[in-house]
Amino acid sequence: MKKRKMFAAVALVASMILSTAACGGSTSGESAGGTVSNETVASGGVSSYVDDDGKVVVNLQREDGIQSLNIWNYTSGPNYMFAEMVFDSLYTSNHGGDCEPLICTGYDLSEDQKEVTLHIAEGVKFFDGSDCDADDVYTEMQYIAEHKDEMALFATNWKYLEKAEKIDDHTVKLYLSEPFFSLDISLAYTYIAKAEEIEQYGASLFSSVETLNGTGKWKLDEWVDGQYLKFSRNTDYWQGGDFSNIDTLYLWFISDPTAQNAAFINGDIDYINNVNVDLKSMLDPVADQCEMNEMVAETMYYLQFKMDGTAPTSDQNLRYAIMHSIDREALCALMGGGVVMNDFYTQHAEGHQDDIPAIEYDPELAKEYLAKSNYNGEELVLLSRSDISYADSIMTAMADYMNQIGIKTRVDMVDTATMNSRRTDGDYDIFMVNLATWDGNALTQNLVPRIVEDMHSSGYVNEELNDKILQAFGDMNKESRTKTLEEVGDMLYDLQGPIVPLMQIIRTSCTRKGLTGMIENPLSGYIFTDVSVEEEYLK
Amino acid sequence: MVKFFAKRILCLLLVVWIVSVLAFVMMRLAPGDAAVMALPDYASEAQIAAMRVKLGLDKPYITQYLIYLGDLLRGDLGTSVLYEKPCLDVIMERLPATLSVTIVCSIMVLIISIPLGIIAGVNKGGPIDFFAVLFALLGQSMSVVWICVLLLLLCSVKHNWLPSMGYNGLFDVKYLIMPAIAMGYKMCAGMVRMGRSGMIDVLSEDYITCAYARGMSRFEVNCKYAFKNSIIPVITLFGMDVAAMLAGAVIIETTFTIPGIGSMLVKAVSNRDYPLTQSTLVVTAAMFAVVNLVVDIVNAFIDRRMKLN
């Protein structure tokens, strides 16, 4: 009996080891599928973009899904991606500051720059075949002017819009309370809906897939919450339906890094938005079928100090001590790659200066600054959000660095809601989060809301600094605006507060060979409005 | 019988009410502001205040609860702040995937665990018993995350047997096999263990000796007496596990891209979507109570000593 037991145990353990060892990855064999809604998706290791019915099907991936189709309430990447597929905007943007005319072919500014005359393109069509003209643009702009405070997307973008006026069938005039530099960008986030539908449904216009009536290159066929968005090419697109040869495009929401890689190897998806740095080698077996694109994303991790005059971190020497105590190169290594930021701005943002030296890791100098400071041993709390990639490791390492030079520090990781609440209440010493530099400038998302308006309650007020930031915000001349932003950057560098950038992140996307027409998005990955498949991959 | 059902339905309602109170209180106790979460980061104080009024959060807690309870009694679960649509619609969109995984998982667990546990108990000390004990031990000690990754690598990456992601309805079972294994292996291990020990206990009872003394065959004794009496705790455990599965499993849903109720609930909680969180908890609590009621009825039919009244 003992022998039999032993044999059974050995057999079981051996089979388990074998099955585990078998997990090296392979490209051979037929794919089990990825079949959804009776349509075959790419399968079989080497993805065949053509399905059984002869249709070209491409599968893309993002980490986070969308919760709503309401394009007026967007604040995150996947939402914008959906919006720009289905709805054409007045201008088009690559999210890096480069804007081109689209529905609006151009505009004229009055002398005081408070009146903007928009010229609307001819021949723009909605999905239902009706014309998109000045009526639709006027109705939407007027709706925005009246409801902007309720609309997340427009609360900032059209902050200064007072009213709209229809001049003729292809001209609309906007009246602004103040001129602002980001007019092109605001036009690029204004996705046009149909006038009658805006009047009839208001904000409920985007409540279902069936009611979506855009002018964009792709029609949304299906949205399965938590799973995918399914688009079909708008063959009647007003600028011609031959911009792509893809019939059906899926955007899958897969957040687990192993699952993303497995789906790519298996042929279920053709694009990974960001390959996890620790799992890159998993894709080695399919390296000949894909292209990895490593890019420094215009997204930074930053620290915000409480600077209300009573908090210990109000002391400039303490902030310098903290910044010199942190080895940011090591933090980048911890994240699997990153770039230490030398000044306040990300690499491609207006105002960035390459020649400014980054604050160096120098524990001895940090101790000197600490000795000069008024710090008297109180415990500092490093606050961060648990859903930010690598935040817990970064926070732990930072606390360790600070403790080593004698700053008593502990880490507090919280969820998003708690973080938002504590930031609003100013209940922190130092917090760390990440922030994307949308549209190549730090003004709309960073400097104006976070420093001038102090939306996260740092308590710091500097009229001279605020004036300079607002001067840049209202300056439509790029050259002088950049100069002002450099001055702002210098002031913030000297202060090392209330916001101090740490590093920019590196993201790696993985694209199956054959996909073309993708527009690089400086924030990460690509814009897919013009995605297509090379002819040789369709054979 | 009628009295039994009336009593149980009252209990069910009581459970649902208690859950609704707890969900309401816990959400309000959690740090974070639902109005802040419903708006972008740069929302002004005025916007936050307006949102608070819109969500009804400006009213006293007791008023908020009474409004919520009144809506609940009328079958209105409220409107999700996150999804901007009725909570019932959001839940009904997510529930089929969770139910499908639960059904496939339950069938798989029943087919494996009950025969294995019973046979192991009958053949105590034999190779099958040894295998069953080892299986139970390994099953209960393995991490779900590890199993998920292992299944993906083995069944999808290495051998391409199963799709790595997605859900296409209950009848497209290939999408449900890996999630069902990942969800059910621990439950299976627990039930094997419970079935085995139940069978061993029952077989040592006097009435079993008595049955043998009356000349009954081993097969007859095991099937007619031992099995019936040993299965009751297994069914109870099965009911509890199935009910728990109905609340969703975040890791499994995330790994296999299953649009289930678990990941939706996590999203609702972290965004402080009060109506959706409360409604989901109430619905899952009701399902939990119903499954337990069914378990009690099944147990009563198996063992006549457990009268329904």
Tab-separated table of N, CA, C and O in Angstrom, chain A residues 236-278:
chain	number	residue	atom	x	y	z
A	236	ASP	N	-19.432	55.691	-46.006
A	236	ASP	CA	-19.947	56.937	-46.609
A	236	ASP	C	-19.302	58.169	-45.978
A	236	ASP	O	-19.887	59.249	-45.967
A	237	TYR	N	-18.122	57.981	-45.384
A	237	TYR	CA	-17.464	59.101	-44.713
A	237	TYR	C	-17.343	60.294	-45.672
A	237	TYR	O	-17.018	60.114	-46.853
A	238	TRP	N	-17.596	61.471	-45.147
A	238	TRP	CA	-17.697	62.662	-45.999
A	238	TRP	C	-16.414	63.013	-46.742
A	238	TRP	O	-16.457	63.710	-47.761
A	239	GLN	N	-15.286	62.512	-46.272
A	239	GLN	CA	-14.042	62.765	-47.020
A	239	GLN	C	-13.629	61.534	-47.824
A	239	GLN	O	-12.495	61.422	-48.256
A	240	GLY	N	-14.547	60.586	-47.958
A	240	GLY	CA	-14.267	59.345	-48.681
A	240	GLY	C	-14.125	58.178	-47.737
A	240	GLY	O	-13.456	58.289	-46.702
A	241	GLY	N	-14.762	57.073	-48.105
A	241	GLY	CA	-14.784	55.914	-47.200
A	241	GLY	C	-13.619	54.973	-47.380
A	241	GLY	O	-13.562	53.912	-46.754
A	242	ASP	N	-12.640	55.362	-48.232
A	242	ASP	CA	-11.531	54.441	-48.505
A	242	ASP	C	-10.289	54.781	-47.686
A	242	ASP	O	-9.176	54.461	-48.075
A	243	PHE	N	-10.487	55.429	-46.550
A	243	PHE	CA	-9.343	55.786	-45.694
A	243	PHE	C	-8.727	54.553	-45.044
A	243	PHE	O	-7.625	54.597	-44.522
A	244	SER	N	-9.467	53.455	-45.059
A	244	SER	CA	-8.983	52.217	-44.443
A	244	SER	C	-9.579	51.029	-45.197
A	244	SER	O	-10.613	51.169	-45.860
A	245	ASN	N	-8.924	49.866	-45.096
A	245	ASN	CA	-9.512	48.664	-45.705
A	245	ASN	C	-10.071	47.718	-44.646
A	245	ASN	O	-10.449	46.594	-44.935
A	246	ILE	N	-10.109	48.207	-43.411
A	246	ILE	CA	-10.625	47.376	-42.320
A	246	ILE	C	-12.155	47.497	-42.273
A	246	ILE	O	-12.699	48.588	-42.365
A	247	ASP	N	-12.823	46.348	-42.175
A	247	ASP	CA	-14.289	46.382	-42.087
A	247	ASP	C	-14.748	46.501	-40.637
A	247	ASP	O	-15.673	47.247	-40.334
A	248	THR	N	-14.115	45.731	-39.796
A	248	THR	CA	-14.536	45.713	-38.395
A	248	THR	C	-13.329	45.890	-37.481
A	248	THR	O	-12.296	45.248	-37.685
A	249	LEU	N	-13.504	46.741	-36.507
A	249	LEU	CA	-12.416	47.044	-35.576
A	249	LEU	C	-12.935	46.814	-34.152
A	249	LEU	O	-13.954	47.384	-33.780
A	250	TYR	N	-12.250	45.974	-33.417
A	250	TYR	CA	-12.616	45.756	-32.013
A	250	TYR	C	-11.604	46.488	-31.129
A	250	TYR	O	-10.403	46.447	-31.398
A	251	LEU	N	-12.092	47.083	-30.090
A	251	LEU	CA	-11.211	47.617	-29.059
A	251	LEU	C	-11.520	46.866	-27.773
A	251	LEU	O	-12.580	47.035	-27.172
A	252	TRP	N	-10.607	45.983	-27.406
A	252	TRP	CA	-10.808	45.150	-26.213
A	252	TRP	C	-10.259	45.859	-24.979
A	252	TRP	O	-9.233	46.528	-25.052
A	253	PHE	N	-10.937	45.648	-23.875
A	253	PHE	CA	-10.454	46.206	-22.605
A	253	PHE	C	-9.875	45.066	-21.771
A	253	PHE	O	-10.618	44.286	-21.175
A	254	ILE	N	-8.562	44.956	-21.787
A	254	ILE	CA	-7.888	43.875	-21.040
A	254	ILE	C	-6.876	44.532	-20.123
A	254	ILE	O	-5.911	45.145	-20.600
A	255	SER	N	-7.076	44.409	-18.838
A	255	SER	CA	-6.181	45.104	-17.913
A	255	SER	C	-5.076	44.210	-17.376
A	255	SER	O	-4.036	44.703	-16.959
A	256	ASP	N	-5.285	42.908	-17.384
A	256	ASP	CA	-4.269	42.020	-16.813
A	256	ASP	C	-3.109	41.855	-17.802
A	256	ASP	O	-3.323	41.431	-18.944
A	257	PRO	N	-1.861	42.151	-17.384
A	257	PRO	CA	-0.726	42.105	-18.326
A	257	PRO	C	-0.486	40.707	-18.912
A	257	PRO	O	-0.150	40.584	-20.083
A	258	THR	N	-0.656	39.679	-18.111
A	258	THR	CA	-0.454	38.324	-18.640
A	258	THR	C	-1.520	38.005	-19.675
A	258	THR	O	-1.240	37.411	-20.724
A	259	ALA	N	-2.743	38.403	-19.387
A	259	ALA	CA	-3.841	38.141	-20.312
A	259	ALA	C	-3.630	38.887	-21.637
A	259	ALA	O	-3.916	38.359	-22.708
A	260	GLN	N	-3.085	40.120	-21.540
A	260	GLN	CA	-2.804	40.883	-22.767
A	260	GLN	C	-1.813	40.128	-23.646
A	260	GLN	O	-2.048	39.934	-24.845
A	261	ASN	N	-0.727	39.682	-23.023
A	261	ASN	CA	0.295	38.981	-23.796
A	261	ASN	C	-0.238	37.663	-24.341
A	261	ASN	O	0.031	37.305	-25.488
A	262	ALA	N	-0.991	36.953	-23.510
A	262	ALA	CA	-1.555	35.671	-23.949
A	262	ALA	C	-2.469	35.890	-25.158
A	262	ALA	O	-2.418	35.132	-26.131
A	263	ALA	N	-3.276	36.931	-25.091
A	263	ALA	CA	-4.205	37.208	-26.192
A	263	ALA	C	-3.444	37.564	-27.472
A	263	ALA	O	-3.853	37.194	-28.568
A	264	PHE	N	-2.311	38.248	-27.311
A	264	PHE	CA	-1.522	38.608	-28.500
A	264	PHE	C	-0.876	37.362	-29.110
A	264	PHE	O	-0.951	37.131	-30.310
A	265	ILE	N	-0.268	36.560	-28.246
A	265	ILE	CA	0.410	35.341	-28.733
A	265	ILE	C	-0.606	34.413	-29.390
A	265	ILE	O	-0.368	33.811	-30.426
A	266	ASN	N	-1.765	34.346	-28.782
A	266	ASN	CA	-2.828	33.464	-29.263
A	266	ASN	C	-3.465	33.985	-30.551
A	266	ASN	O	-4.207	33.285	-31.213
A	267	GLY	N	-3.184	35.242	-30.899
A	267	GLY	CA	-3.769	35.819	-32.104
A	267	GLY	C	-5.122	36.460	-31.879
A	267	GLY	O	-5.789	36.854	-32.831
A	268	ASP	N	-5.534	36.572	-30.623
A	268	ASP	CA	-6.844	37.167	-30.345
A	268	ASP	C	-6.818	38.690	-30.466
A	268	ASP	O	-7.853	39.298	-30.717
A	269	ILE	N	-5.657	39.294	-30.223
A	269	ILE	CA	-5.540	40.744	-30.415
A	269	ILE	C	-4.300	41.041	-31.271
A	269	ILE	O	-3.379	40.225	-31.343
A	270	ASP	N	-4.297	42.214	-31.899
A	270	ASP	CA	-3.218	42.576	-32.802
A	270	ASP	C	-2.394	43.751	-32.278
A	270	ASP	O	-1.474	44.217	-32.954
A	271	TYR	N	-2.765	44.249	-31.111
A	271	TYR	CA	-2.066	45.417	-30.588
A	271	TYR	C	-2.185	45.432	-29.065
A	271	TYR	O	-3.279	45.236	-28.531
A	272	ILE	N	-1.051	45.624	-28.403
A	272	ILE	CA	-1.059	45.805	-26.946
A	272	ILE	C	-0.664	47.253	-26.674
A	272	ILE	O	0.383	47.712	-27.138
A	273	ASN	N	-1.454	47.937	-25.917
A	273	ASN	CA	-1.207	49.359	-25.683
A	273	ASN	C	0.046	49.603	-24.853
A	273	ASN	O	0.797	50.517	-25.111
A	274	ASN	N	0.246	48.779	-23.827
A	274	ASN	CA	1.443	48.939	-23.003
A	274	ASN	C	1.857	47.577	-22.459
A	274	ASN	O	1.155	47.002	-21.638
A	275	VAL	N	2.978	47.101	-22.946
A	275	VAL	CA	3.463	45.789	-22.502
A	275	VAL	C	4.113	45.957	-21.135
A	275	VAL	O	4.961	46.838	-20.961
A	276	ASN	N	3.716	45.105	-20.203
A	276	ASN	CA	4.302	45.180	-18.865
A	276	ASN	C	5.788	44.867	-18.954
A	276	ASN	O	6.181	43.874	-19.571
A	277	VAL	N	6.585	45.719	-18.329
A	277	VAL	CA	8.037	45.611	-18.464
A	277	VAL	C	8.553	44.260	-17.968
A	277	VAL	O	9.488	43.693	-18.535
A	278	ASP	N	7.937	43.718	-16.943
A	278	ASP	CA	8.406	42.445	-16.393
A	278	ASP	C	7.984	41.249	-17.247
A	278	ASP	O	8.448	40.142	-17.025
